[in-house]
Amino acid sequence: DTGVSQDPRHKITKRGQNVTFRCDPISEHNRLYWYRQTLGQGPEFLTYFQNEAQLEKSRLLSDRFSAERPKGSFSTLEIQRTEQGDSAMYLCASSSSSSGANVLTFGAGSRLTVL
Amino acid sequence: AQKITQTQPGMFVQEKEAVTLDCTYDTSDPSYGLFWYKQPSSGEMIFLIYQGSYDQQNATEGRYSLNFQKARKSANLVISASQLGDSAMYFCAMREAVSGNTPLVFGKGTRLSVIA
């Protein structure tokens, strides 16, 4: 069990560019979540998958954001035409639906800086 | 309306002392779960403790205990015998309909600093 892996850990980009983050969940976990965390705030929910199905999306997830989990394993979060307001830590978490408490295990996050 | 409120932006505690971090929540769902996470400066969210709304006893995990007062809708985290490594951000979170698919909602966090 190697935990939840996120790549890249840090990304600096210019406004208007596209960026993509990858998350590899714990292998036996069928649920995968994306959260965004800005400075001084708690994580805010963006979207989540059960297996390959995207079951819920937050209103925070604008049209410029898209997330996929094509084979029910790893997931990608793409931000198109980045804006300075997108600068944040993007956290991925996974869990098992068979776990009673459905505890989320988080990755170390991908920090995005938009110049 | 805020579902999770953490009123202490920052707390200081002397090493080896106990500290209580406050958390109040708002829900009309009778079934919910309450979680505490620790976030060190490295950024990774670390799960500490869980309390279900139907659990009769307060949850404990090593030096962590959750003071669950259902009528007051509070779920305070108690850390006993504080250590320097406990210095971090602490987040309270809630999931409504505990067995369902609703996402975790987090509070704004409390920064704990442990002083030698």
PDB file of C-alpha atoms in Angstrom:
ATOM      1  CA  ASP A   1       0.000   0.000   0.000  1.00  0.00           C
ATOM      2  CA  THR A   2       1.774   3.085  -1.245  1.00  0.00           C
ATOM      3  CA  GLY A   3      -0.964   5.568  -0.327  1.00  0.00           C
ATOM      4  CA  VAL A   4      -2.480   8.158  -2.634  1.00  0.00           C
ATOM      5  CA  SER A   5      -0.017   9.614  -5.131  1.00  0.00           C
ATOM      6  CA  GLN A   6      -0.366  12.965  -6.862  1.00  0.00           C
ATOM      7  CA  ASP A   7       1.664  14.367  -9.702  1.00  0.00           C
ATOM      8  CA  PRO A   8       3.065  16.919 -10.151  1.00  0.00           C
ATOM      9  CA  ARG A   9       3.554  18.193  -6.618  1.00  0.00           C
ATOM     10  CA  HIS A  10       4.096  21.727  -7.851  1.00  0.00           C
ATOM     11  CA  LYS A  11       3.083  23.435 -11.066  1.00  0.00           C
ATOM     12  CA  ILE A  12       3.748  27.023 -12.079  1.00  0.00           C
ATOM     13  CA  THR A  13       1.997  28.189 -15.206  1.00  0.00           C
ATOM     14  CA  LYS A  14       1.072  31.367 -17.009  1.00  0.00           C
ATOM     15  CA  ARG A  15      -2.488  32.605 -17.135  1.00  0.00           C
ATOM     16  CA  GLY A  16      -4.350  31.090 -20.054  1.00  0.00           C
ATOM     17  CA  GLN A  17      -2.384  27.854 -20.176  1.00  0.00           C
ATOM     18  CA  ASN A  18      -3.896  24.421 -19.555  1.00  0.00           C
ATOM     19  CA  VAL A  19      -2.725  22.199 -16.720  1.00  0.00           C
ATOM     20  CA  THR A  20      -3.412  18.585 -15.821  1.00  0.00           C
ATOM     21  CA  PHE A  21      -3.013  16.847 -12.488  1.00  0.00           C
ATOM     22  CA  ARG A  22      -2.925  13.112 -11.958  1.00  0.00           C
ATOM     23  CA  CYS A  23      -4.024  11.106  -8.935  1.00  0.00           C
ATOM     24  CA  ASP A  24      -3.315   7.447  -8.263  1.00  0.00           C
ATOM     25  CA  PRO A  25      -5.552   6.217  -5.430  1.00  0.00           C
ATOM     26  CA  ILE A  26      -4.994   3.317  -3.077  1.00  0.00           C
ATOM     27  CA  SER A  27      -5.471   0.292  -5.299  1.00  0.00           C
ATOM     28  CA  GLU A  28      -8.389  -1.302  -3.459  1.00  0.00           C
ATOM     29  CA  HIS A  29     -10.311   1.974  -3.104  1.00  0.00           C
ATOM     30  CA  ASN A  30     -13.216   2.433  -5.504  1.00  0.00           C
ATOM     31  CA  ARG A  31     -14.034   6.047  -4.607  1.00  0.00           C
ATOM     32  CA  LEU A  32     -11.887   8.991  -5.611  1.00  0.00           C
ATOM     33  CA  TYR A  33     -12.352  12.638  -4.647  1.00  0.00           C
ATOM     34  CA  TRP A  34     -10.892  15.961  -5.743  1.00  0.00           C
ATOM     35  CA  TYR A  35     -10.742  18.913  -3.363  1.00  0.00           C
ATOM     36  CA  ARG A  36      -9.304  22.395  -3.682  1.00  0.00           C
ATOM     37  CA  GLN A  37      -7.660  24.230  -0.807  1.00  0.00           C
ATOM     38  CA  THR A  38      -6.738  27.900  -0.835  1.00  0.00           C
ATOM     39  CA  LEU A  39      -4.549  29.615   1.731  1.00  0.00           C
ATOM     40  CA  GLY A  40      -6.138  29.788   5.157  1.00  0.00           C
ATOM     41  CA  GLN A  41      -9.153  27.712   4.190  1.00  0.00           C
ATOM     42  CA  GLY A  42     -10.247  24.133   4.592  1.00  0.00           C
ATOM     43  CA  PRO A  43     -10.489  21.841   1.589  1.00  0.00           C
ATOM     44  CA  GLU A  44     -13.485  22.464  -0.675  1.00  0.00           C
ATOM     45  CA  PHE A  45     -15.114  19.591  -2.521  1.00  0.00           C
ATOM     46  CA  LEU A  46     -14.860  19.626  -6.316  1.00  0.00           C
ATOM     47  CA  THR A  47     -15.985  16.221  -7.570  1.00  0.00           C
ATOM     48  CA  TYR A  48     -15.950  12.517  -6.876  1.00  0.00           C
ATOM     49  CA  PHE A  49     -16.007   9.192  -8.680  1.00  0.00           C
ATOM     50  CA  GLN A  50     -17.194   5.768  -7.739  1.00  0.00           C
ATOM     51  CA  ASN A  51     -15.277   3.431  -9.995  1.00  0.00           C
ATOM     52  CA  GLU A  52     -15.306   5.208 -13.374  1.00  0.00           C
ATOM     53  CA  ALA A  53     -18.581   7.070 -12.839  1.00  0.00           C
ATOM     54  CA  GLN A  54     -18.458  10.728 -11.875  1.00  0.00           C
ATOM     55  CA  LEU A  55     -21.280  10.892  -9.348  1.00  0.00           C
ATOM     56  CA  GLU A  56     -21.181  14.448  -8.094  1.00  0.00           C
ATOM     57  CA  LYS A  57     -19.724  17.788  -9.143  1.00  0.00           C
ATOM     58  CA  SER A  58     -19.586  20.947  -7.066  1.00  0.00           C
ATOM     59  CA  ARG A  59     -20.712  24.290  -8.412  1.00  0.00           C
ATOM     60  CA  LEU A  60     -17.069  25.285  -7.869  1.00  0.00           C
ATOM     61  CA  LEU A  61     -16.202  23.100 -10.839  1.00  0.00           C
ATOM     62  CA  SER A  62     -16.588  25.586 -13.668  1.00  0.00           C
ATOM     63  CA  ASP A  63     -16.675  24.654 -17.350  1.00  0.00           C
ATOM     64  CA  ARG A  64     -12.915  25.117 -17.469  1.00  0.00           C
ATOM     65  CA  PHE A  65     -12.447  22.180 -15.127  1.00  0.00           C
ATOM     66  CA  SER A  66     -12.834  18.577 -16.174  1.00  0.00           C
ATOM     67  CA  ALA A  67     -12.071  15.382 -14.322  1.00  0.00           C
ATOM     68  CA  GLU A  68     -11.875  11.839 -15.593  1.00  0.00           C
ATOM     69  CA  ARG A  69     -11.298   8.392 -14.207  1.00  0.00           C
ATOM     70  CA  PRO A  70     -11.366   6.329 -17.386  1.00  0.00           C
ATOM     71  CA  LYS A  71     -10.742   2.847 -16.034  1.00  0.00           C
ATOM     72  CA  GLY A  72     -11.774   3.323 -12.459  1.00  0.00           C
ATOM     73  CA  SER A  73      -8.160   3.534 -11.321  1.00  0.00           C
ATOM     74  CA  PHE A  74      -6.174   6.773 -11.688  1.00  0.00           C
ATOM     75  CA  SER A  75      -7.868  10.114 -12.258  1.00  0.00           C
ATOM     76  CA  THR A  76      -6.915  13.340 -13.989  1.00  0.00           C
ATOM     77  CA  LEU A  77      -8.077  16.872 -13.265  1.00  0.00           C
ATOM     78  CA  GLU A  78      -7.600  19.318 -16.123  1.00  0.00           C
ATOM     79  CA  ILE A  79      -7.933  23.074 -15.856  1.00  0.00           C
ATOM     80  CA  GLN A  80      -8.222  24.902 -19.157  1.00  0.00           C
ATOM     81  CA  ARG A  81      -7.363  28.572 -19.688  1.00  0.00           C
ATOM     82  CA  THR A  82      -6.063  28.966 -16.162  1.00  0.00           C
ATOM     83  CA  GLU A  83      -6.788  32.119 -14.197  1.00  0.00           C
ATOM     84  CA  GLN A  84      -4.938  33.571 -11.228  1.00  0.00           C
ATOM     85  CA  GLY A  85      -7.883  32.585  -9.025  1.00  0.00           C
ATOM     86  CA  ASP A  86      -7.150  28.940  -9.800  1.00  0.00           C
ATOM     87  CA  SER A  87      -3.981  29.149  -7.722  1.00  0.00           C
ATOM     88  CA  ALA A  88      -4.516  26.640  -4.931  1.00  0.00           C
ATOM     89  CA  MET A  89      -3.587  23.225  -3.613  1.00  0.00           C
ATOM     90  CA  TYR A  90      -5.508  20.466  -5.404  1.00  0.00           C
ATOM     91  CA  LEU A  91      -5.994  17.491  -3.135  1.00  0.00           C
ATOM     92  CA  CYS A  92      -6.981  14.009  -4.185  1.00  0.00           C
ATOM     93  CA  ALA A  93      -8.408  11.450  -1.782  1.00  0.00           C
ATOM     94  CA  SER A  94      -9.666   7.907  -2.049  1.00  0.00           C
ATOM     95  CA  SER A  95     -11.850   5.623   0.024  1.00  0.00           C
ATOM     96  CA  SER A  96     -13.637   2.320  -0.042  1.00  0.00           C
ATOM     97  CA  SER A  97     -17.419   2.144  -0.201  1.00  0.00           C
ATOM     98  CA  SER A  98     -17.236  -1.052   1.843  1.00  0.00           C
ATOM     99  CA  SER A  99     -15.736   0.832   4.777  1.00  0.00           C
ATOM    100  CA  GLY A 100     -18.411   1.842   7.262  1.00  0.00           C
ATOM    101  CA  ALA A 101     -17.017   5.254   8.063  1.00  0.00           C
ATOM    102  CA  ASN A 102     -15.813   5.846   4.484  1.00  0.00           C
ATOM    103  CA  VAL A 103     -12.641   7.498   5.746  1.00  0.00           C
ATOM    104  CA  LEU A 104     -10.845   9.487   3.070  1.00  0.00           C
ATOM    105  CA  THR A 105      -7.117   8.971   2.605  1.00  0.00           C
ATOM    106  CA  PHE A 106      -5.533  12.050   1.061  1.00  0.00           C
ATOM    107  CA  GLY A 107      -2.534  12.510  -1.153  1.00  0.00           C
ATOM    108  CA  ALA A 108       0.093  15.182  -0.566  1.00  0.00           C
ATOM    109  CA  GLY A 109      -1.572  17.516  -3.048  1.00  0.00           C
ATOM    110  CA  SER A 110      -0.608  19.359  -6.204  1.00  0.00           C
ATOM    111  CA  ARG A 111       0.122  23.030  -5.683  1.00  0.00           C
ATOM    112  CA  LEU A 112      -0.787  25.242  -8.627  1.00  0.00           C
ATOM    113  CA  THR A 113       0.541  28.760  -9.062  1.00  0.00           C
ATOM    114  CA  VAL A 114      -0.873  30.797 -11.936  1.00  0.00           C
ATOM    115  CA  LEU A 115       1.196  33.849 -12.845  1.00  0.00           C
TER     116      LEU A 115
ATOM    117  CA  ALA B   1     -24.672  28.676   6.093  1.00  0.00           C
ATOM    118  CA  GLN B   2     -21.500  27.169   7.469  1.00  0.00           C
ATOM    119  CA  LYS B   3     -21.952  23.509   8.258  1.00  0.00           C
ATOM    120  CA  ILE B   4     -18.714  23.267  10.228  1.00  0.00           C
ATOM    121  CA  THR B   5     -17.464  26.084  12.446  1.00  0.00           C
ATOM    122  CA  GLN B   6     -14.040  26.190  14.019  1.00  0.00           C
ATOM    123  CA  THR B   7     -13.835  29.389  16.028  1.00  0.00           C
ATOM    124  CA  GLN B   8     -10.166  29.195  17.048  1.00  0.00           C
ATOM    125  CA  PRO B   9      -7.891  30.337  14.225  1.00  0.00           C
ATOM    126  CA  GLY B  10      -4.845  29.549  16.356  1.00  0.00           C
ATOM    127  CA  MET B  11      -4.023  27.832  19.627  1.00  0.00           C
ATOM    128  CA  PHE B  12      -0.864  27.500  21.701  1.00  0.00           C
ATOM    129  CA  VAL B  13      -0.164  24.681  24.128  1.00  0.00           C
ATOM    130  CA  GLN B  14       2.785  23.760  26.278  1.00  0.00           C
ATOM    131  CA  GLU B  15       4.458  20.468  25.510  1.00  0.00           C
ATOM    132  CA  LYS B  16       2.995  17.573  27.554  1.00  0.00           C
ATOM    133  CA  GLU B  17      -0.192  19.515  28.305  1.00  0.00           C
ATOM    134  CA  ALA B  18      -3.657  18.655  26.951  1.00  0.00           C
ATOM    135  CA  VAL B  19      -5.463  20.902  24.472  1.00  0.00           C
ATOM    136  CA  THR B  20      -9.035  21.075  23.179  1.00  0.00           C
ATOM    137  CA  LEU B  21      -9.822  22.211  19.654  1.00  0.00           C
ATOM    138  CA  ASP B  22     -13.414  23.325  19.173  1.00  0.00           C
ATOM    139  CA  CYS B  23     -15.787  22.284  16.422  1.00  0.00           C
ATOM    140  CA  THR B  24     -19.505  22.900  16.054  1.00  0.00           C
ATOM    141  CA  TYR B  25     -21.615  21.604  13.221  1.00  0.00           C
ATOM    142  CA  ASP B  26     -25.006  22.213  11.676  1.00  0.00           C
ATOM    143  CA  THR B  27     -27.198  19.519  10.205  1.00  0.00           C
ATOM    144  CA  SER B  28     -30.785  18.356  10.292  1.00  0.00           C
ATOM    145  CA  ASP B  29     -29.834  14.879   9.107  1.00  0.00           C
ATOM    146  CA  PRO B  30     -30.035  12.378  11.994  1.00  0.00           C
ATOM    147  CA  SER B  31     -27.319  10.264  10.374  1.00  0.00           C
ATOM    148  CA  TYR B  32     -23.917  11.878  10.007  1.00  0.00           C
ATOM    149  CA  GLY B  33     -20.255  11.318  10.662  1.00  0.00           C
ATOM    150  CA  LEU B  34     -17.697  13.651  12.145  1.00  0.00           C
ATOM    151  CA  PHE B  35     -13.986  13.533  11.325  1.00  0.00           C
ATOM    152  CA  TRP B  36     -10.816  15.262  12.407  1.00  0.00           C
ATOM    153  CA  TYR B  37      -7.799  15.609  10.140  1.00  0.00           C
ATOM    154  CA  LYS B  38      -4.312  16.966  10.797  1.00  0.00           C
ATOM    155  CA  GLN B  39      -2.412  18.866   8.109  1.00  0.00           C
ATOM    156  CA  PRO B  40       1.296  19.396   8.830  1.00  0.00           C
ATOM    157  CA  SER B  41       3.298  21.942   6.869  1.00  0.00           C
ATOM    158  CA  SER B  42       4.064  19.240   4.306  1.00  0.00           C
ATOM    159  CA  GLY B  43       0.433  19.538   3.173  1.00  0.00           C
ATOM    160  CA  GLU B  44      -0.880  15.997   3.457  1.00  0.00           C
ATOM    161  CA  MET B  45      -4.191  15.575   5.294  1.00  0.00           C
ATOM    162  CA  ILE B  46      -3.878  12.867   7.948  1.00  0.00           C
ATOM    163  CA  PHE B  47      -7.003  11.206   9.354  1.00  0.00           C
ATOM    164  CA  LEU B  48      -7.112  11.249  13.161  1.00  0.00           C
ATOM    165  CA  ILE B  49     -10.486  10.178  14.491  1.00  0.00           C
ATOM    166  CA  TYR B  50     -14.102   9.485  13.530  1.00  0.00           C
ATOM    167  CA  GLN B  51     -17.403   9.735  15.412  1.00  0.00           C
ATOM    168  CA  GLY B  52     -20.724   8.498  14.068  1.00  0.00           C
ATOM    169  CA  SER B  53     -23.900  10.265  15.110  1.00  0.00           C
ATOM    170  CA  TYR B  54     -25.345   7.063  16.528  1.00  0.00           C
ATOM    171  CA  ASP B  55     -22.222   6.071  18.431  1.00  0.00           C
ATOM    172  CA  GLN B  56     -22.985   5.882  22.133  1.00  0.00           C
ATOM    173  CA  GLN B  57     -19.462   6.467  23.329  1.00  0.00           C
ATOM    174  CA  ASN B  58     -16.943   9.174  22.522  1.00  0.00           C
ATOM    175  CA  ALA B  59     -14.314   8.026  20.044  1.00  0.00           C
ATOM    176  CA  THR B  60     -10.712   7.627  21.170  1.00  0.00           C
ATOM    177  CA  GLU B  61      -7.548   6.914  19.186  1.00  0.00           C
ATOM    178  CA  GLY B  62      -4.386   6.921  21.230  1.00  0.00           C
ATOM    179  CA  ARG B  63      -3.759  10.488  22.444  1.00  0.00           C
ATOM    180  CA  TYR B  64      -6.789  11.767  20.513  1.00  0.00           C
ATOM    181  CA  SER B  65     -10.320  11.747  21.836  1.00  0.00           C
ATOM    182  CA  LEU B  66     -13.469  13.335  20.526  1.00  0.00           C
ATOM    183  CA  ASN B  67     -15.755  15.074  22.998  1.00  0.00           C
ATOM    184  CA  PHE B  68     -19.086  14.527  21.249  1.00  0.00           C
ATOM    185  CA  GLN B  69     -22.014  16.546  22.619  1.00  0.00           C
ATOM    186  CA  LYS B  70     -24.880  15.792  20.277  1.00  0.00           C
ATOM    187  CA  ALA B  71     -27.441  18.168  21.781  1.00  0.00           C
ATOM    188  CA  ARG B  72     -24.982  21.054  21.523  1.00  0.00           C
ATOM    189  CA  LYS B  73     -23.831  19.891  18.066  1.00  0.00           C
ATOM    190  CA  SER B  74     -20.228  20.014  19.096  1.00  0.00           C
ATOM    191  CA  ALA B  75     -17.387  17.599  18.356  1.00  0.00           C
ATOM    192  CA  ASN B  76     -14.279  18.923  20.057  1.00  0.00           C
ATOM    193  CA  LEU B  77     -10.918  17.233  19.590  1.00  0.00           C
ATOM    194  CA  VAL B  78      -8.872  16.647  22.716  1.00  0.00           C
ATOM    195  CA  ILE B  79      -5.162  15.975  22.342  1.00  0.00           C
ATOM    196  CA  SER B  80      -3.531  14.711  25.507  1.00  0.00           C
ATOM    197  CA  ALA B  81       0.168  14.991  26.351  1.00  0.00           C
ATOM    198  CA  SER B  82       0.956  17.344  23.456  1.00  0.00           C
ATOM    199  CA  GLN B  83       4.152  16.774  21.510  1.00  0.00           C
ATOM    200  CA  LEU B  84       6.152  19.154  19.322  1.00  0.00           C
ATOM    201  CA  GLY B  85       5.127  17.062  16.321  1.00  0.00           C
ATOM    202  CA  ASP B  86       1.484  17.917  16.979  1.00  0.00           C
ATOM    203  CA  SER B  87       2.088  21.429  15.651  1.00  0.00           C
ATOM    204  CA  ALA B  88      -0.102  21.586  12.527  1.00  0.00           C
ATOM    205  CA  MET B  89      -3.449  22.699  11.129  1.00  0.00           C
ATOM    206  CA  TYR B  90      -6.401  20.694  12.395  1.00  0.00           C
ATOM    207  CA  PHE B  91      -9.620  20.399  10.432  1.00  0.00           C
ATOM    208  CA  CYS B  92     -13.014  19.216  11.577  1.00  0.00           C
ATOM    209  CA  ALA B  93     -15.244  17.724   8.871  1.00  0.00           C
ATOM    210  CA  MET B  94     -18.706  16.250   8.547  1.00  0.00           C
ATOM    211  CA  ARG B  95     -20.489  13.916   6.184  1.00  0.00           C
ATOM    212  CA  GLU B  96     -24.276  13.798   6.259  1.00  0.00           C
ATOM    213  CA  ALA B  97     -26.106  10.506   5.635  1.00  0.00           C
ATOM    214  CA  VAL B  98     -23.134   8.576   6.971  1.00  0.00           C
ATOM    215  CA  SER B  99     -23.507   5.522   4.770  1.00  0.00           C
ATOM    216  CA  GLY B 100     -24.217   7.491   1.643  1.00  0.00           C
ATOM    217  CA  ASN B 101     -22.174   9.265  -0.969  1.00  0.00           C
ATOM    218  CA  THR B 102     -22.251  12.844   0.237  1.00  0.00           C
ATOM    219  CA  PRO B 103     -18.826  14.500   0.308  1.00  0.00           C
ATOM    220  CA  LEU B 104     -16.949  15.593   3.397  1.00  0.00           C
ATOM    221  CA  VAL B 105     -17.418  19.244   4.299  1.00  0.00           C
ATOM    222  CA  PHE B 106     -14.518  20.847   6.137  1.00  0.00           C
ATOM    223  CA  GLY B 107     -14.203  23.737   8.545  1.00  0.00           C
ATOM    224  CA  LYS B 108     -11.590  26.479   8.167  1.00  0.00           C
ATOM    225  CA  GLY B 109      -9.227  24.838  10.586  1.00  0.00           C
ATOM    226  CA  THR B 110      -7.281  25.667  13.731  1.00  0.00           C
ATOM    227  CA  ARG B 111      -3.524  26.117  13.737  1.00  0.00           C
ATOM    228  CA  LEU B 112      -2.015  24.434  16.793  1.00  0.00           C
ATOM    229  CA  SER B 113       1.426  25.414  17.972  1.00  0.00           C
ATOM    230  CA  VAL B 114       3.103  23.295  20.637  1.00  0.00           C
ATOM    231  CA  ILE B 115       5.690  25.153  22.699  1.00  0.00           C
ATOM    232  CA  ALA B 116       8.684  23.415  24.307  1.00  0.00           C
TER     233      ALA B 116
END
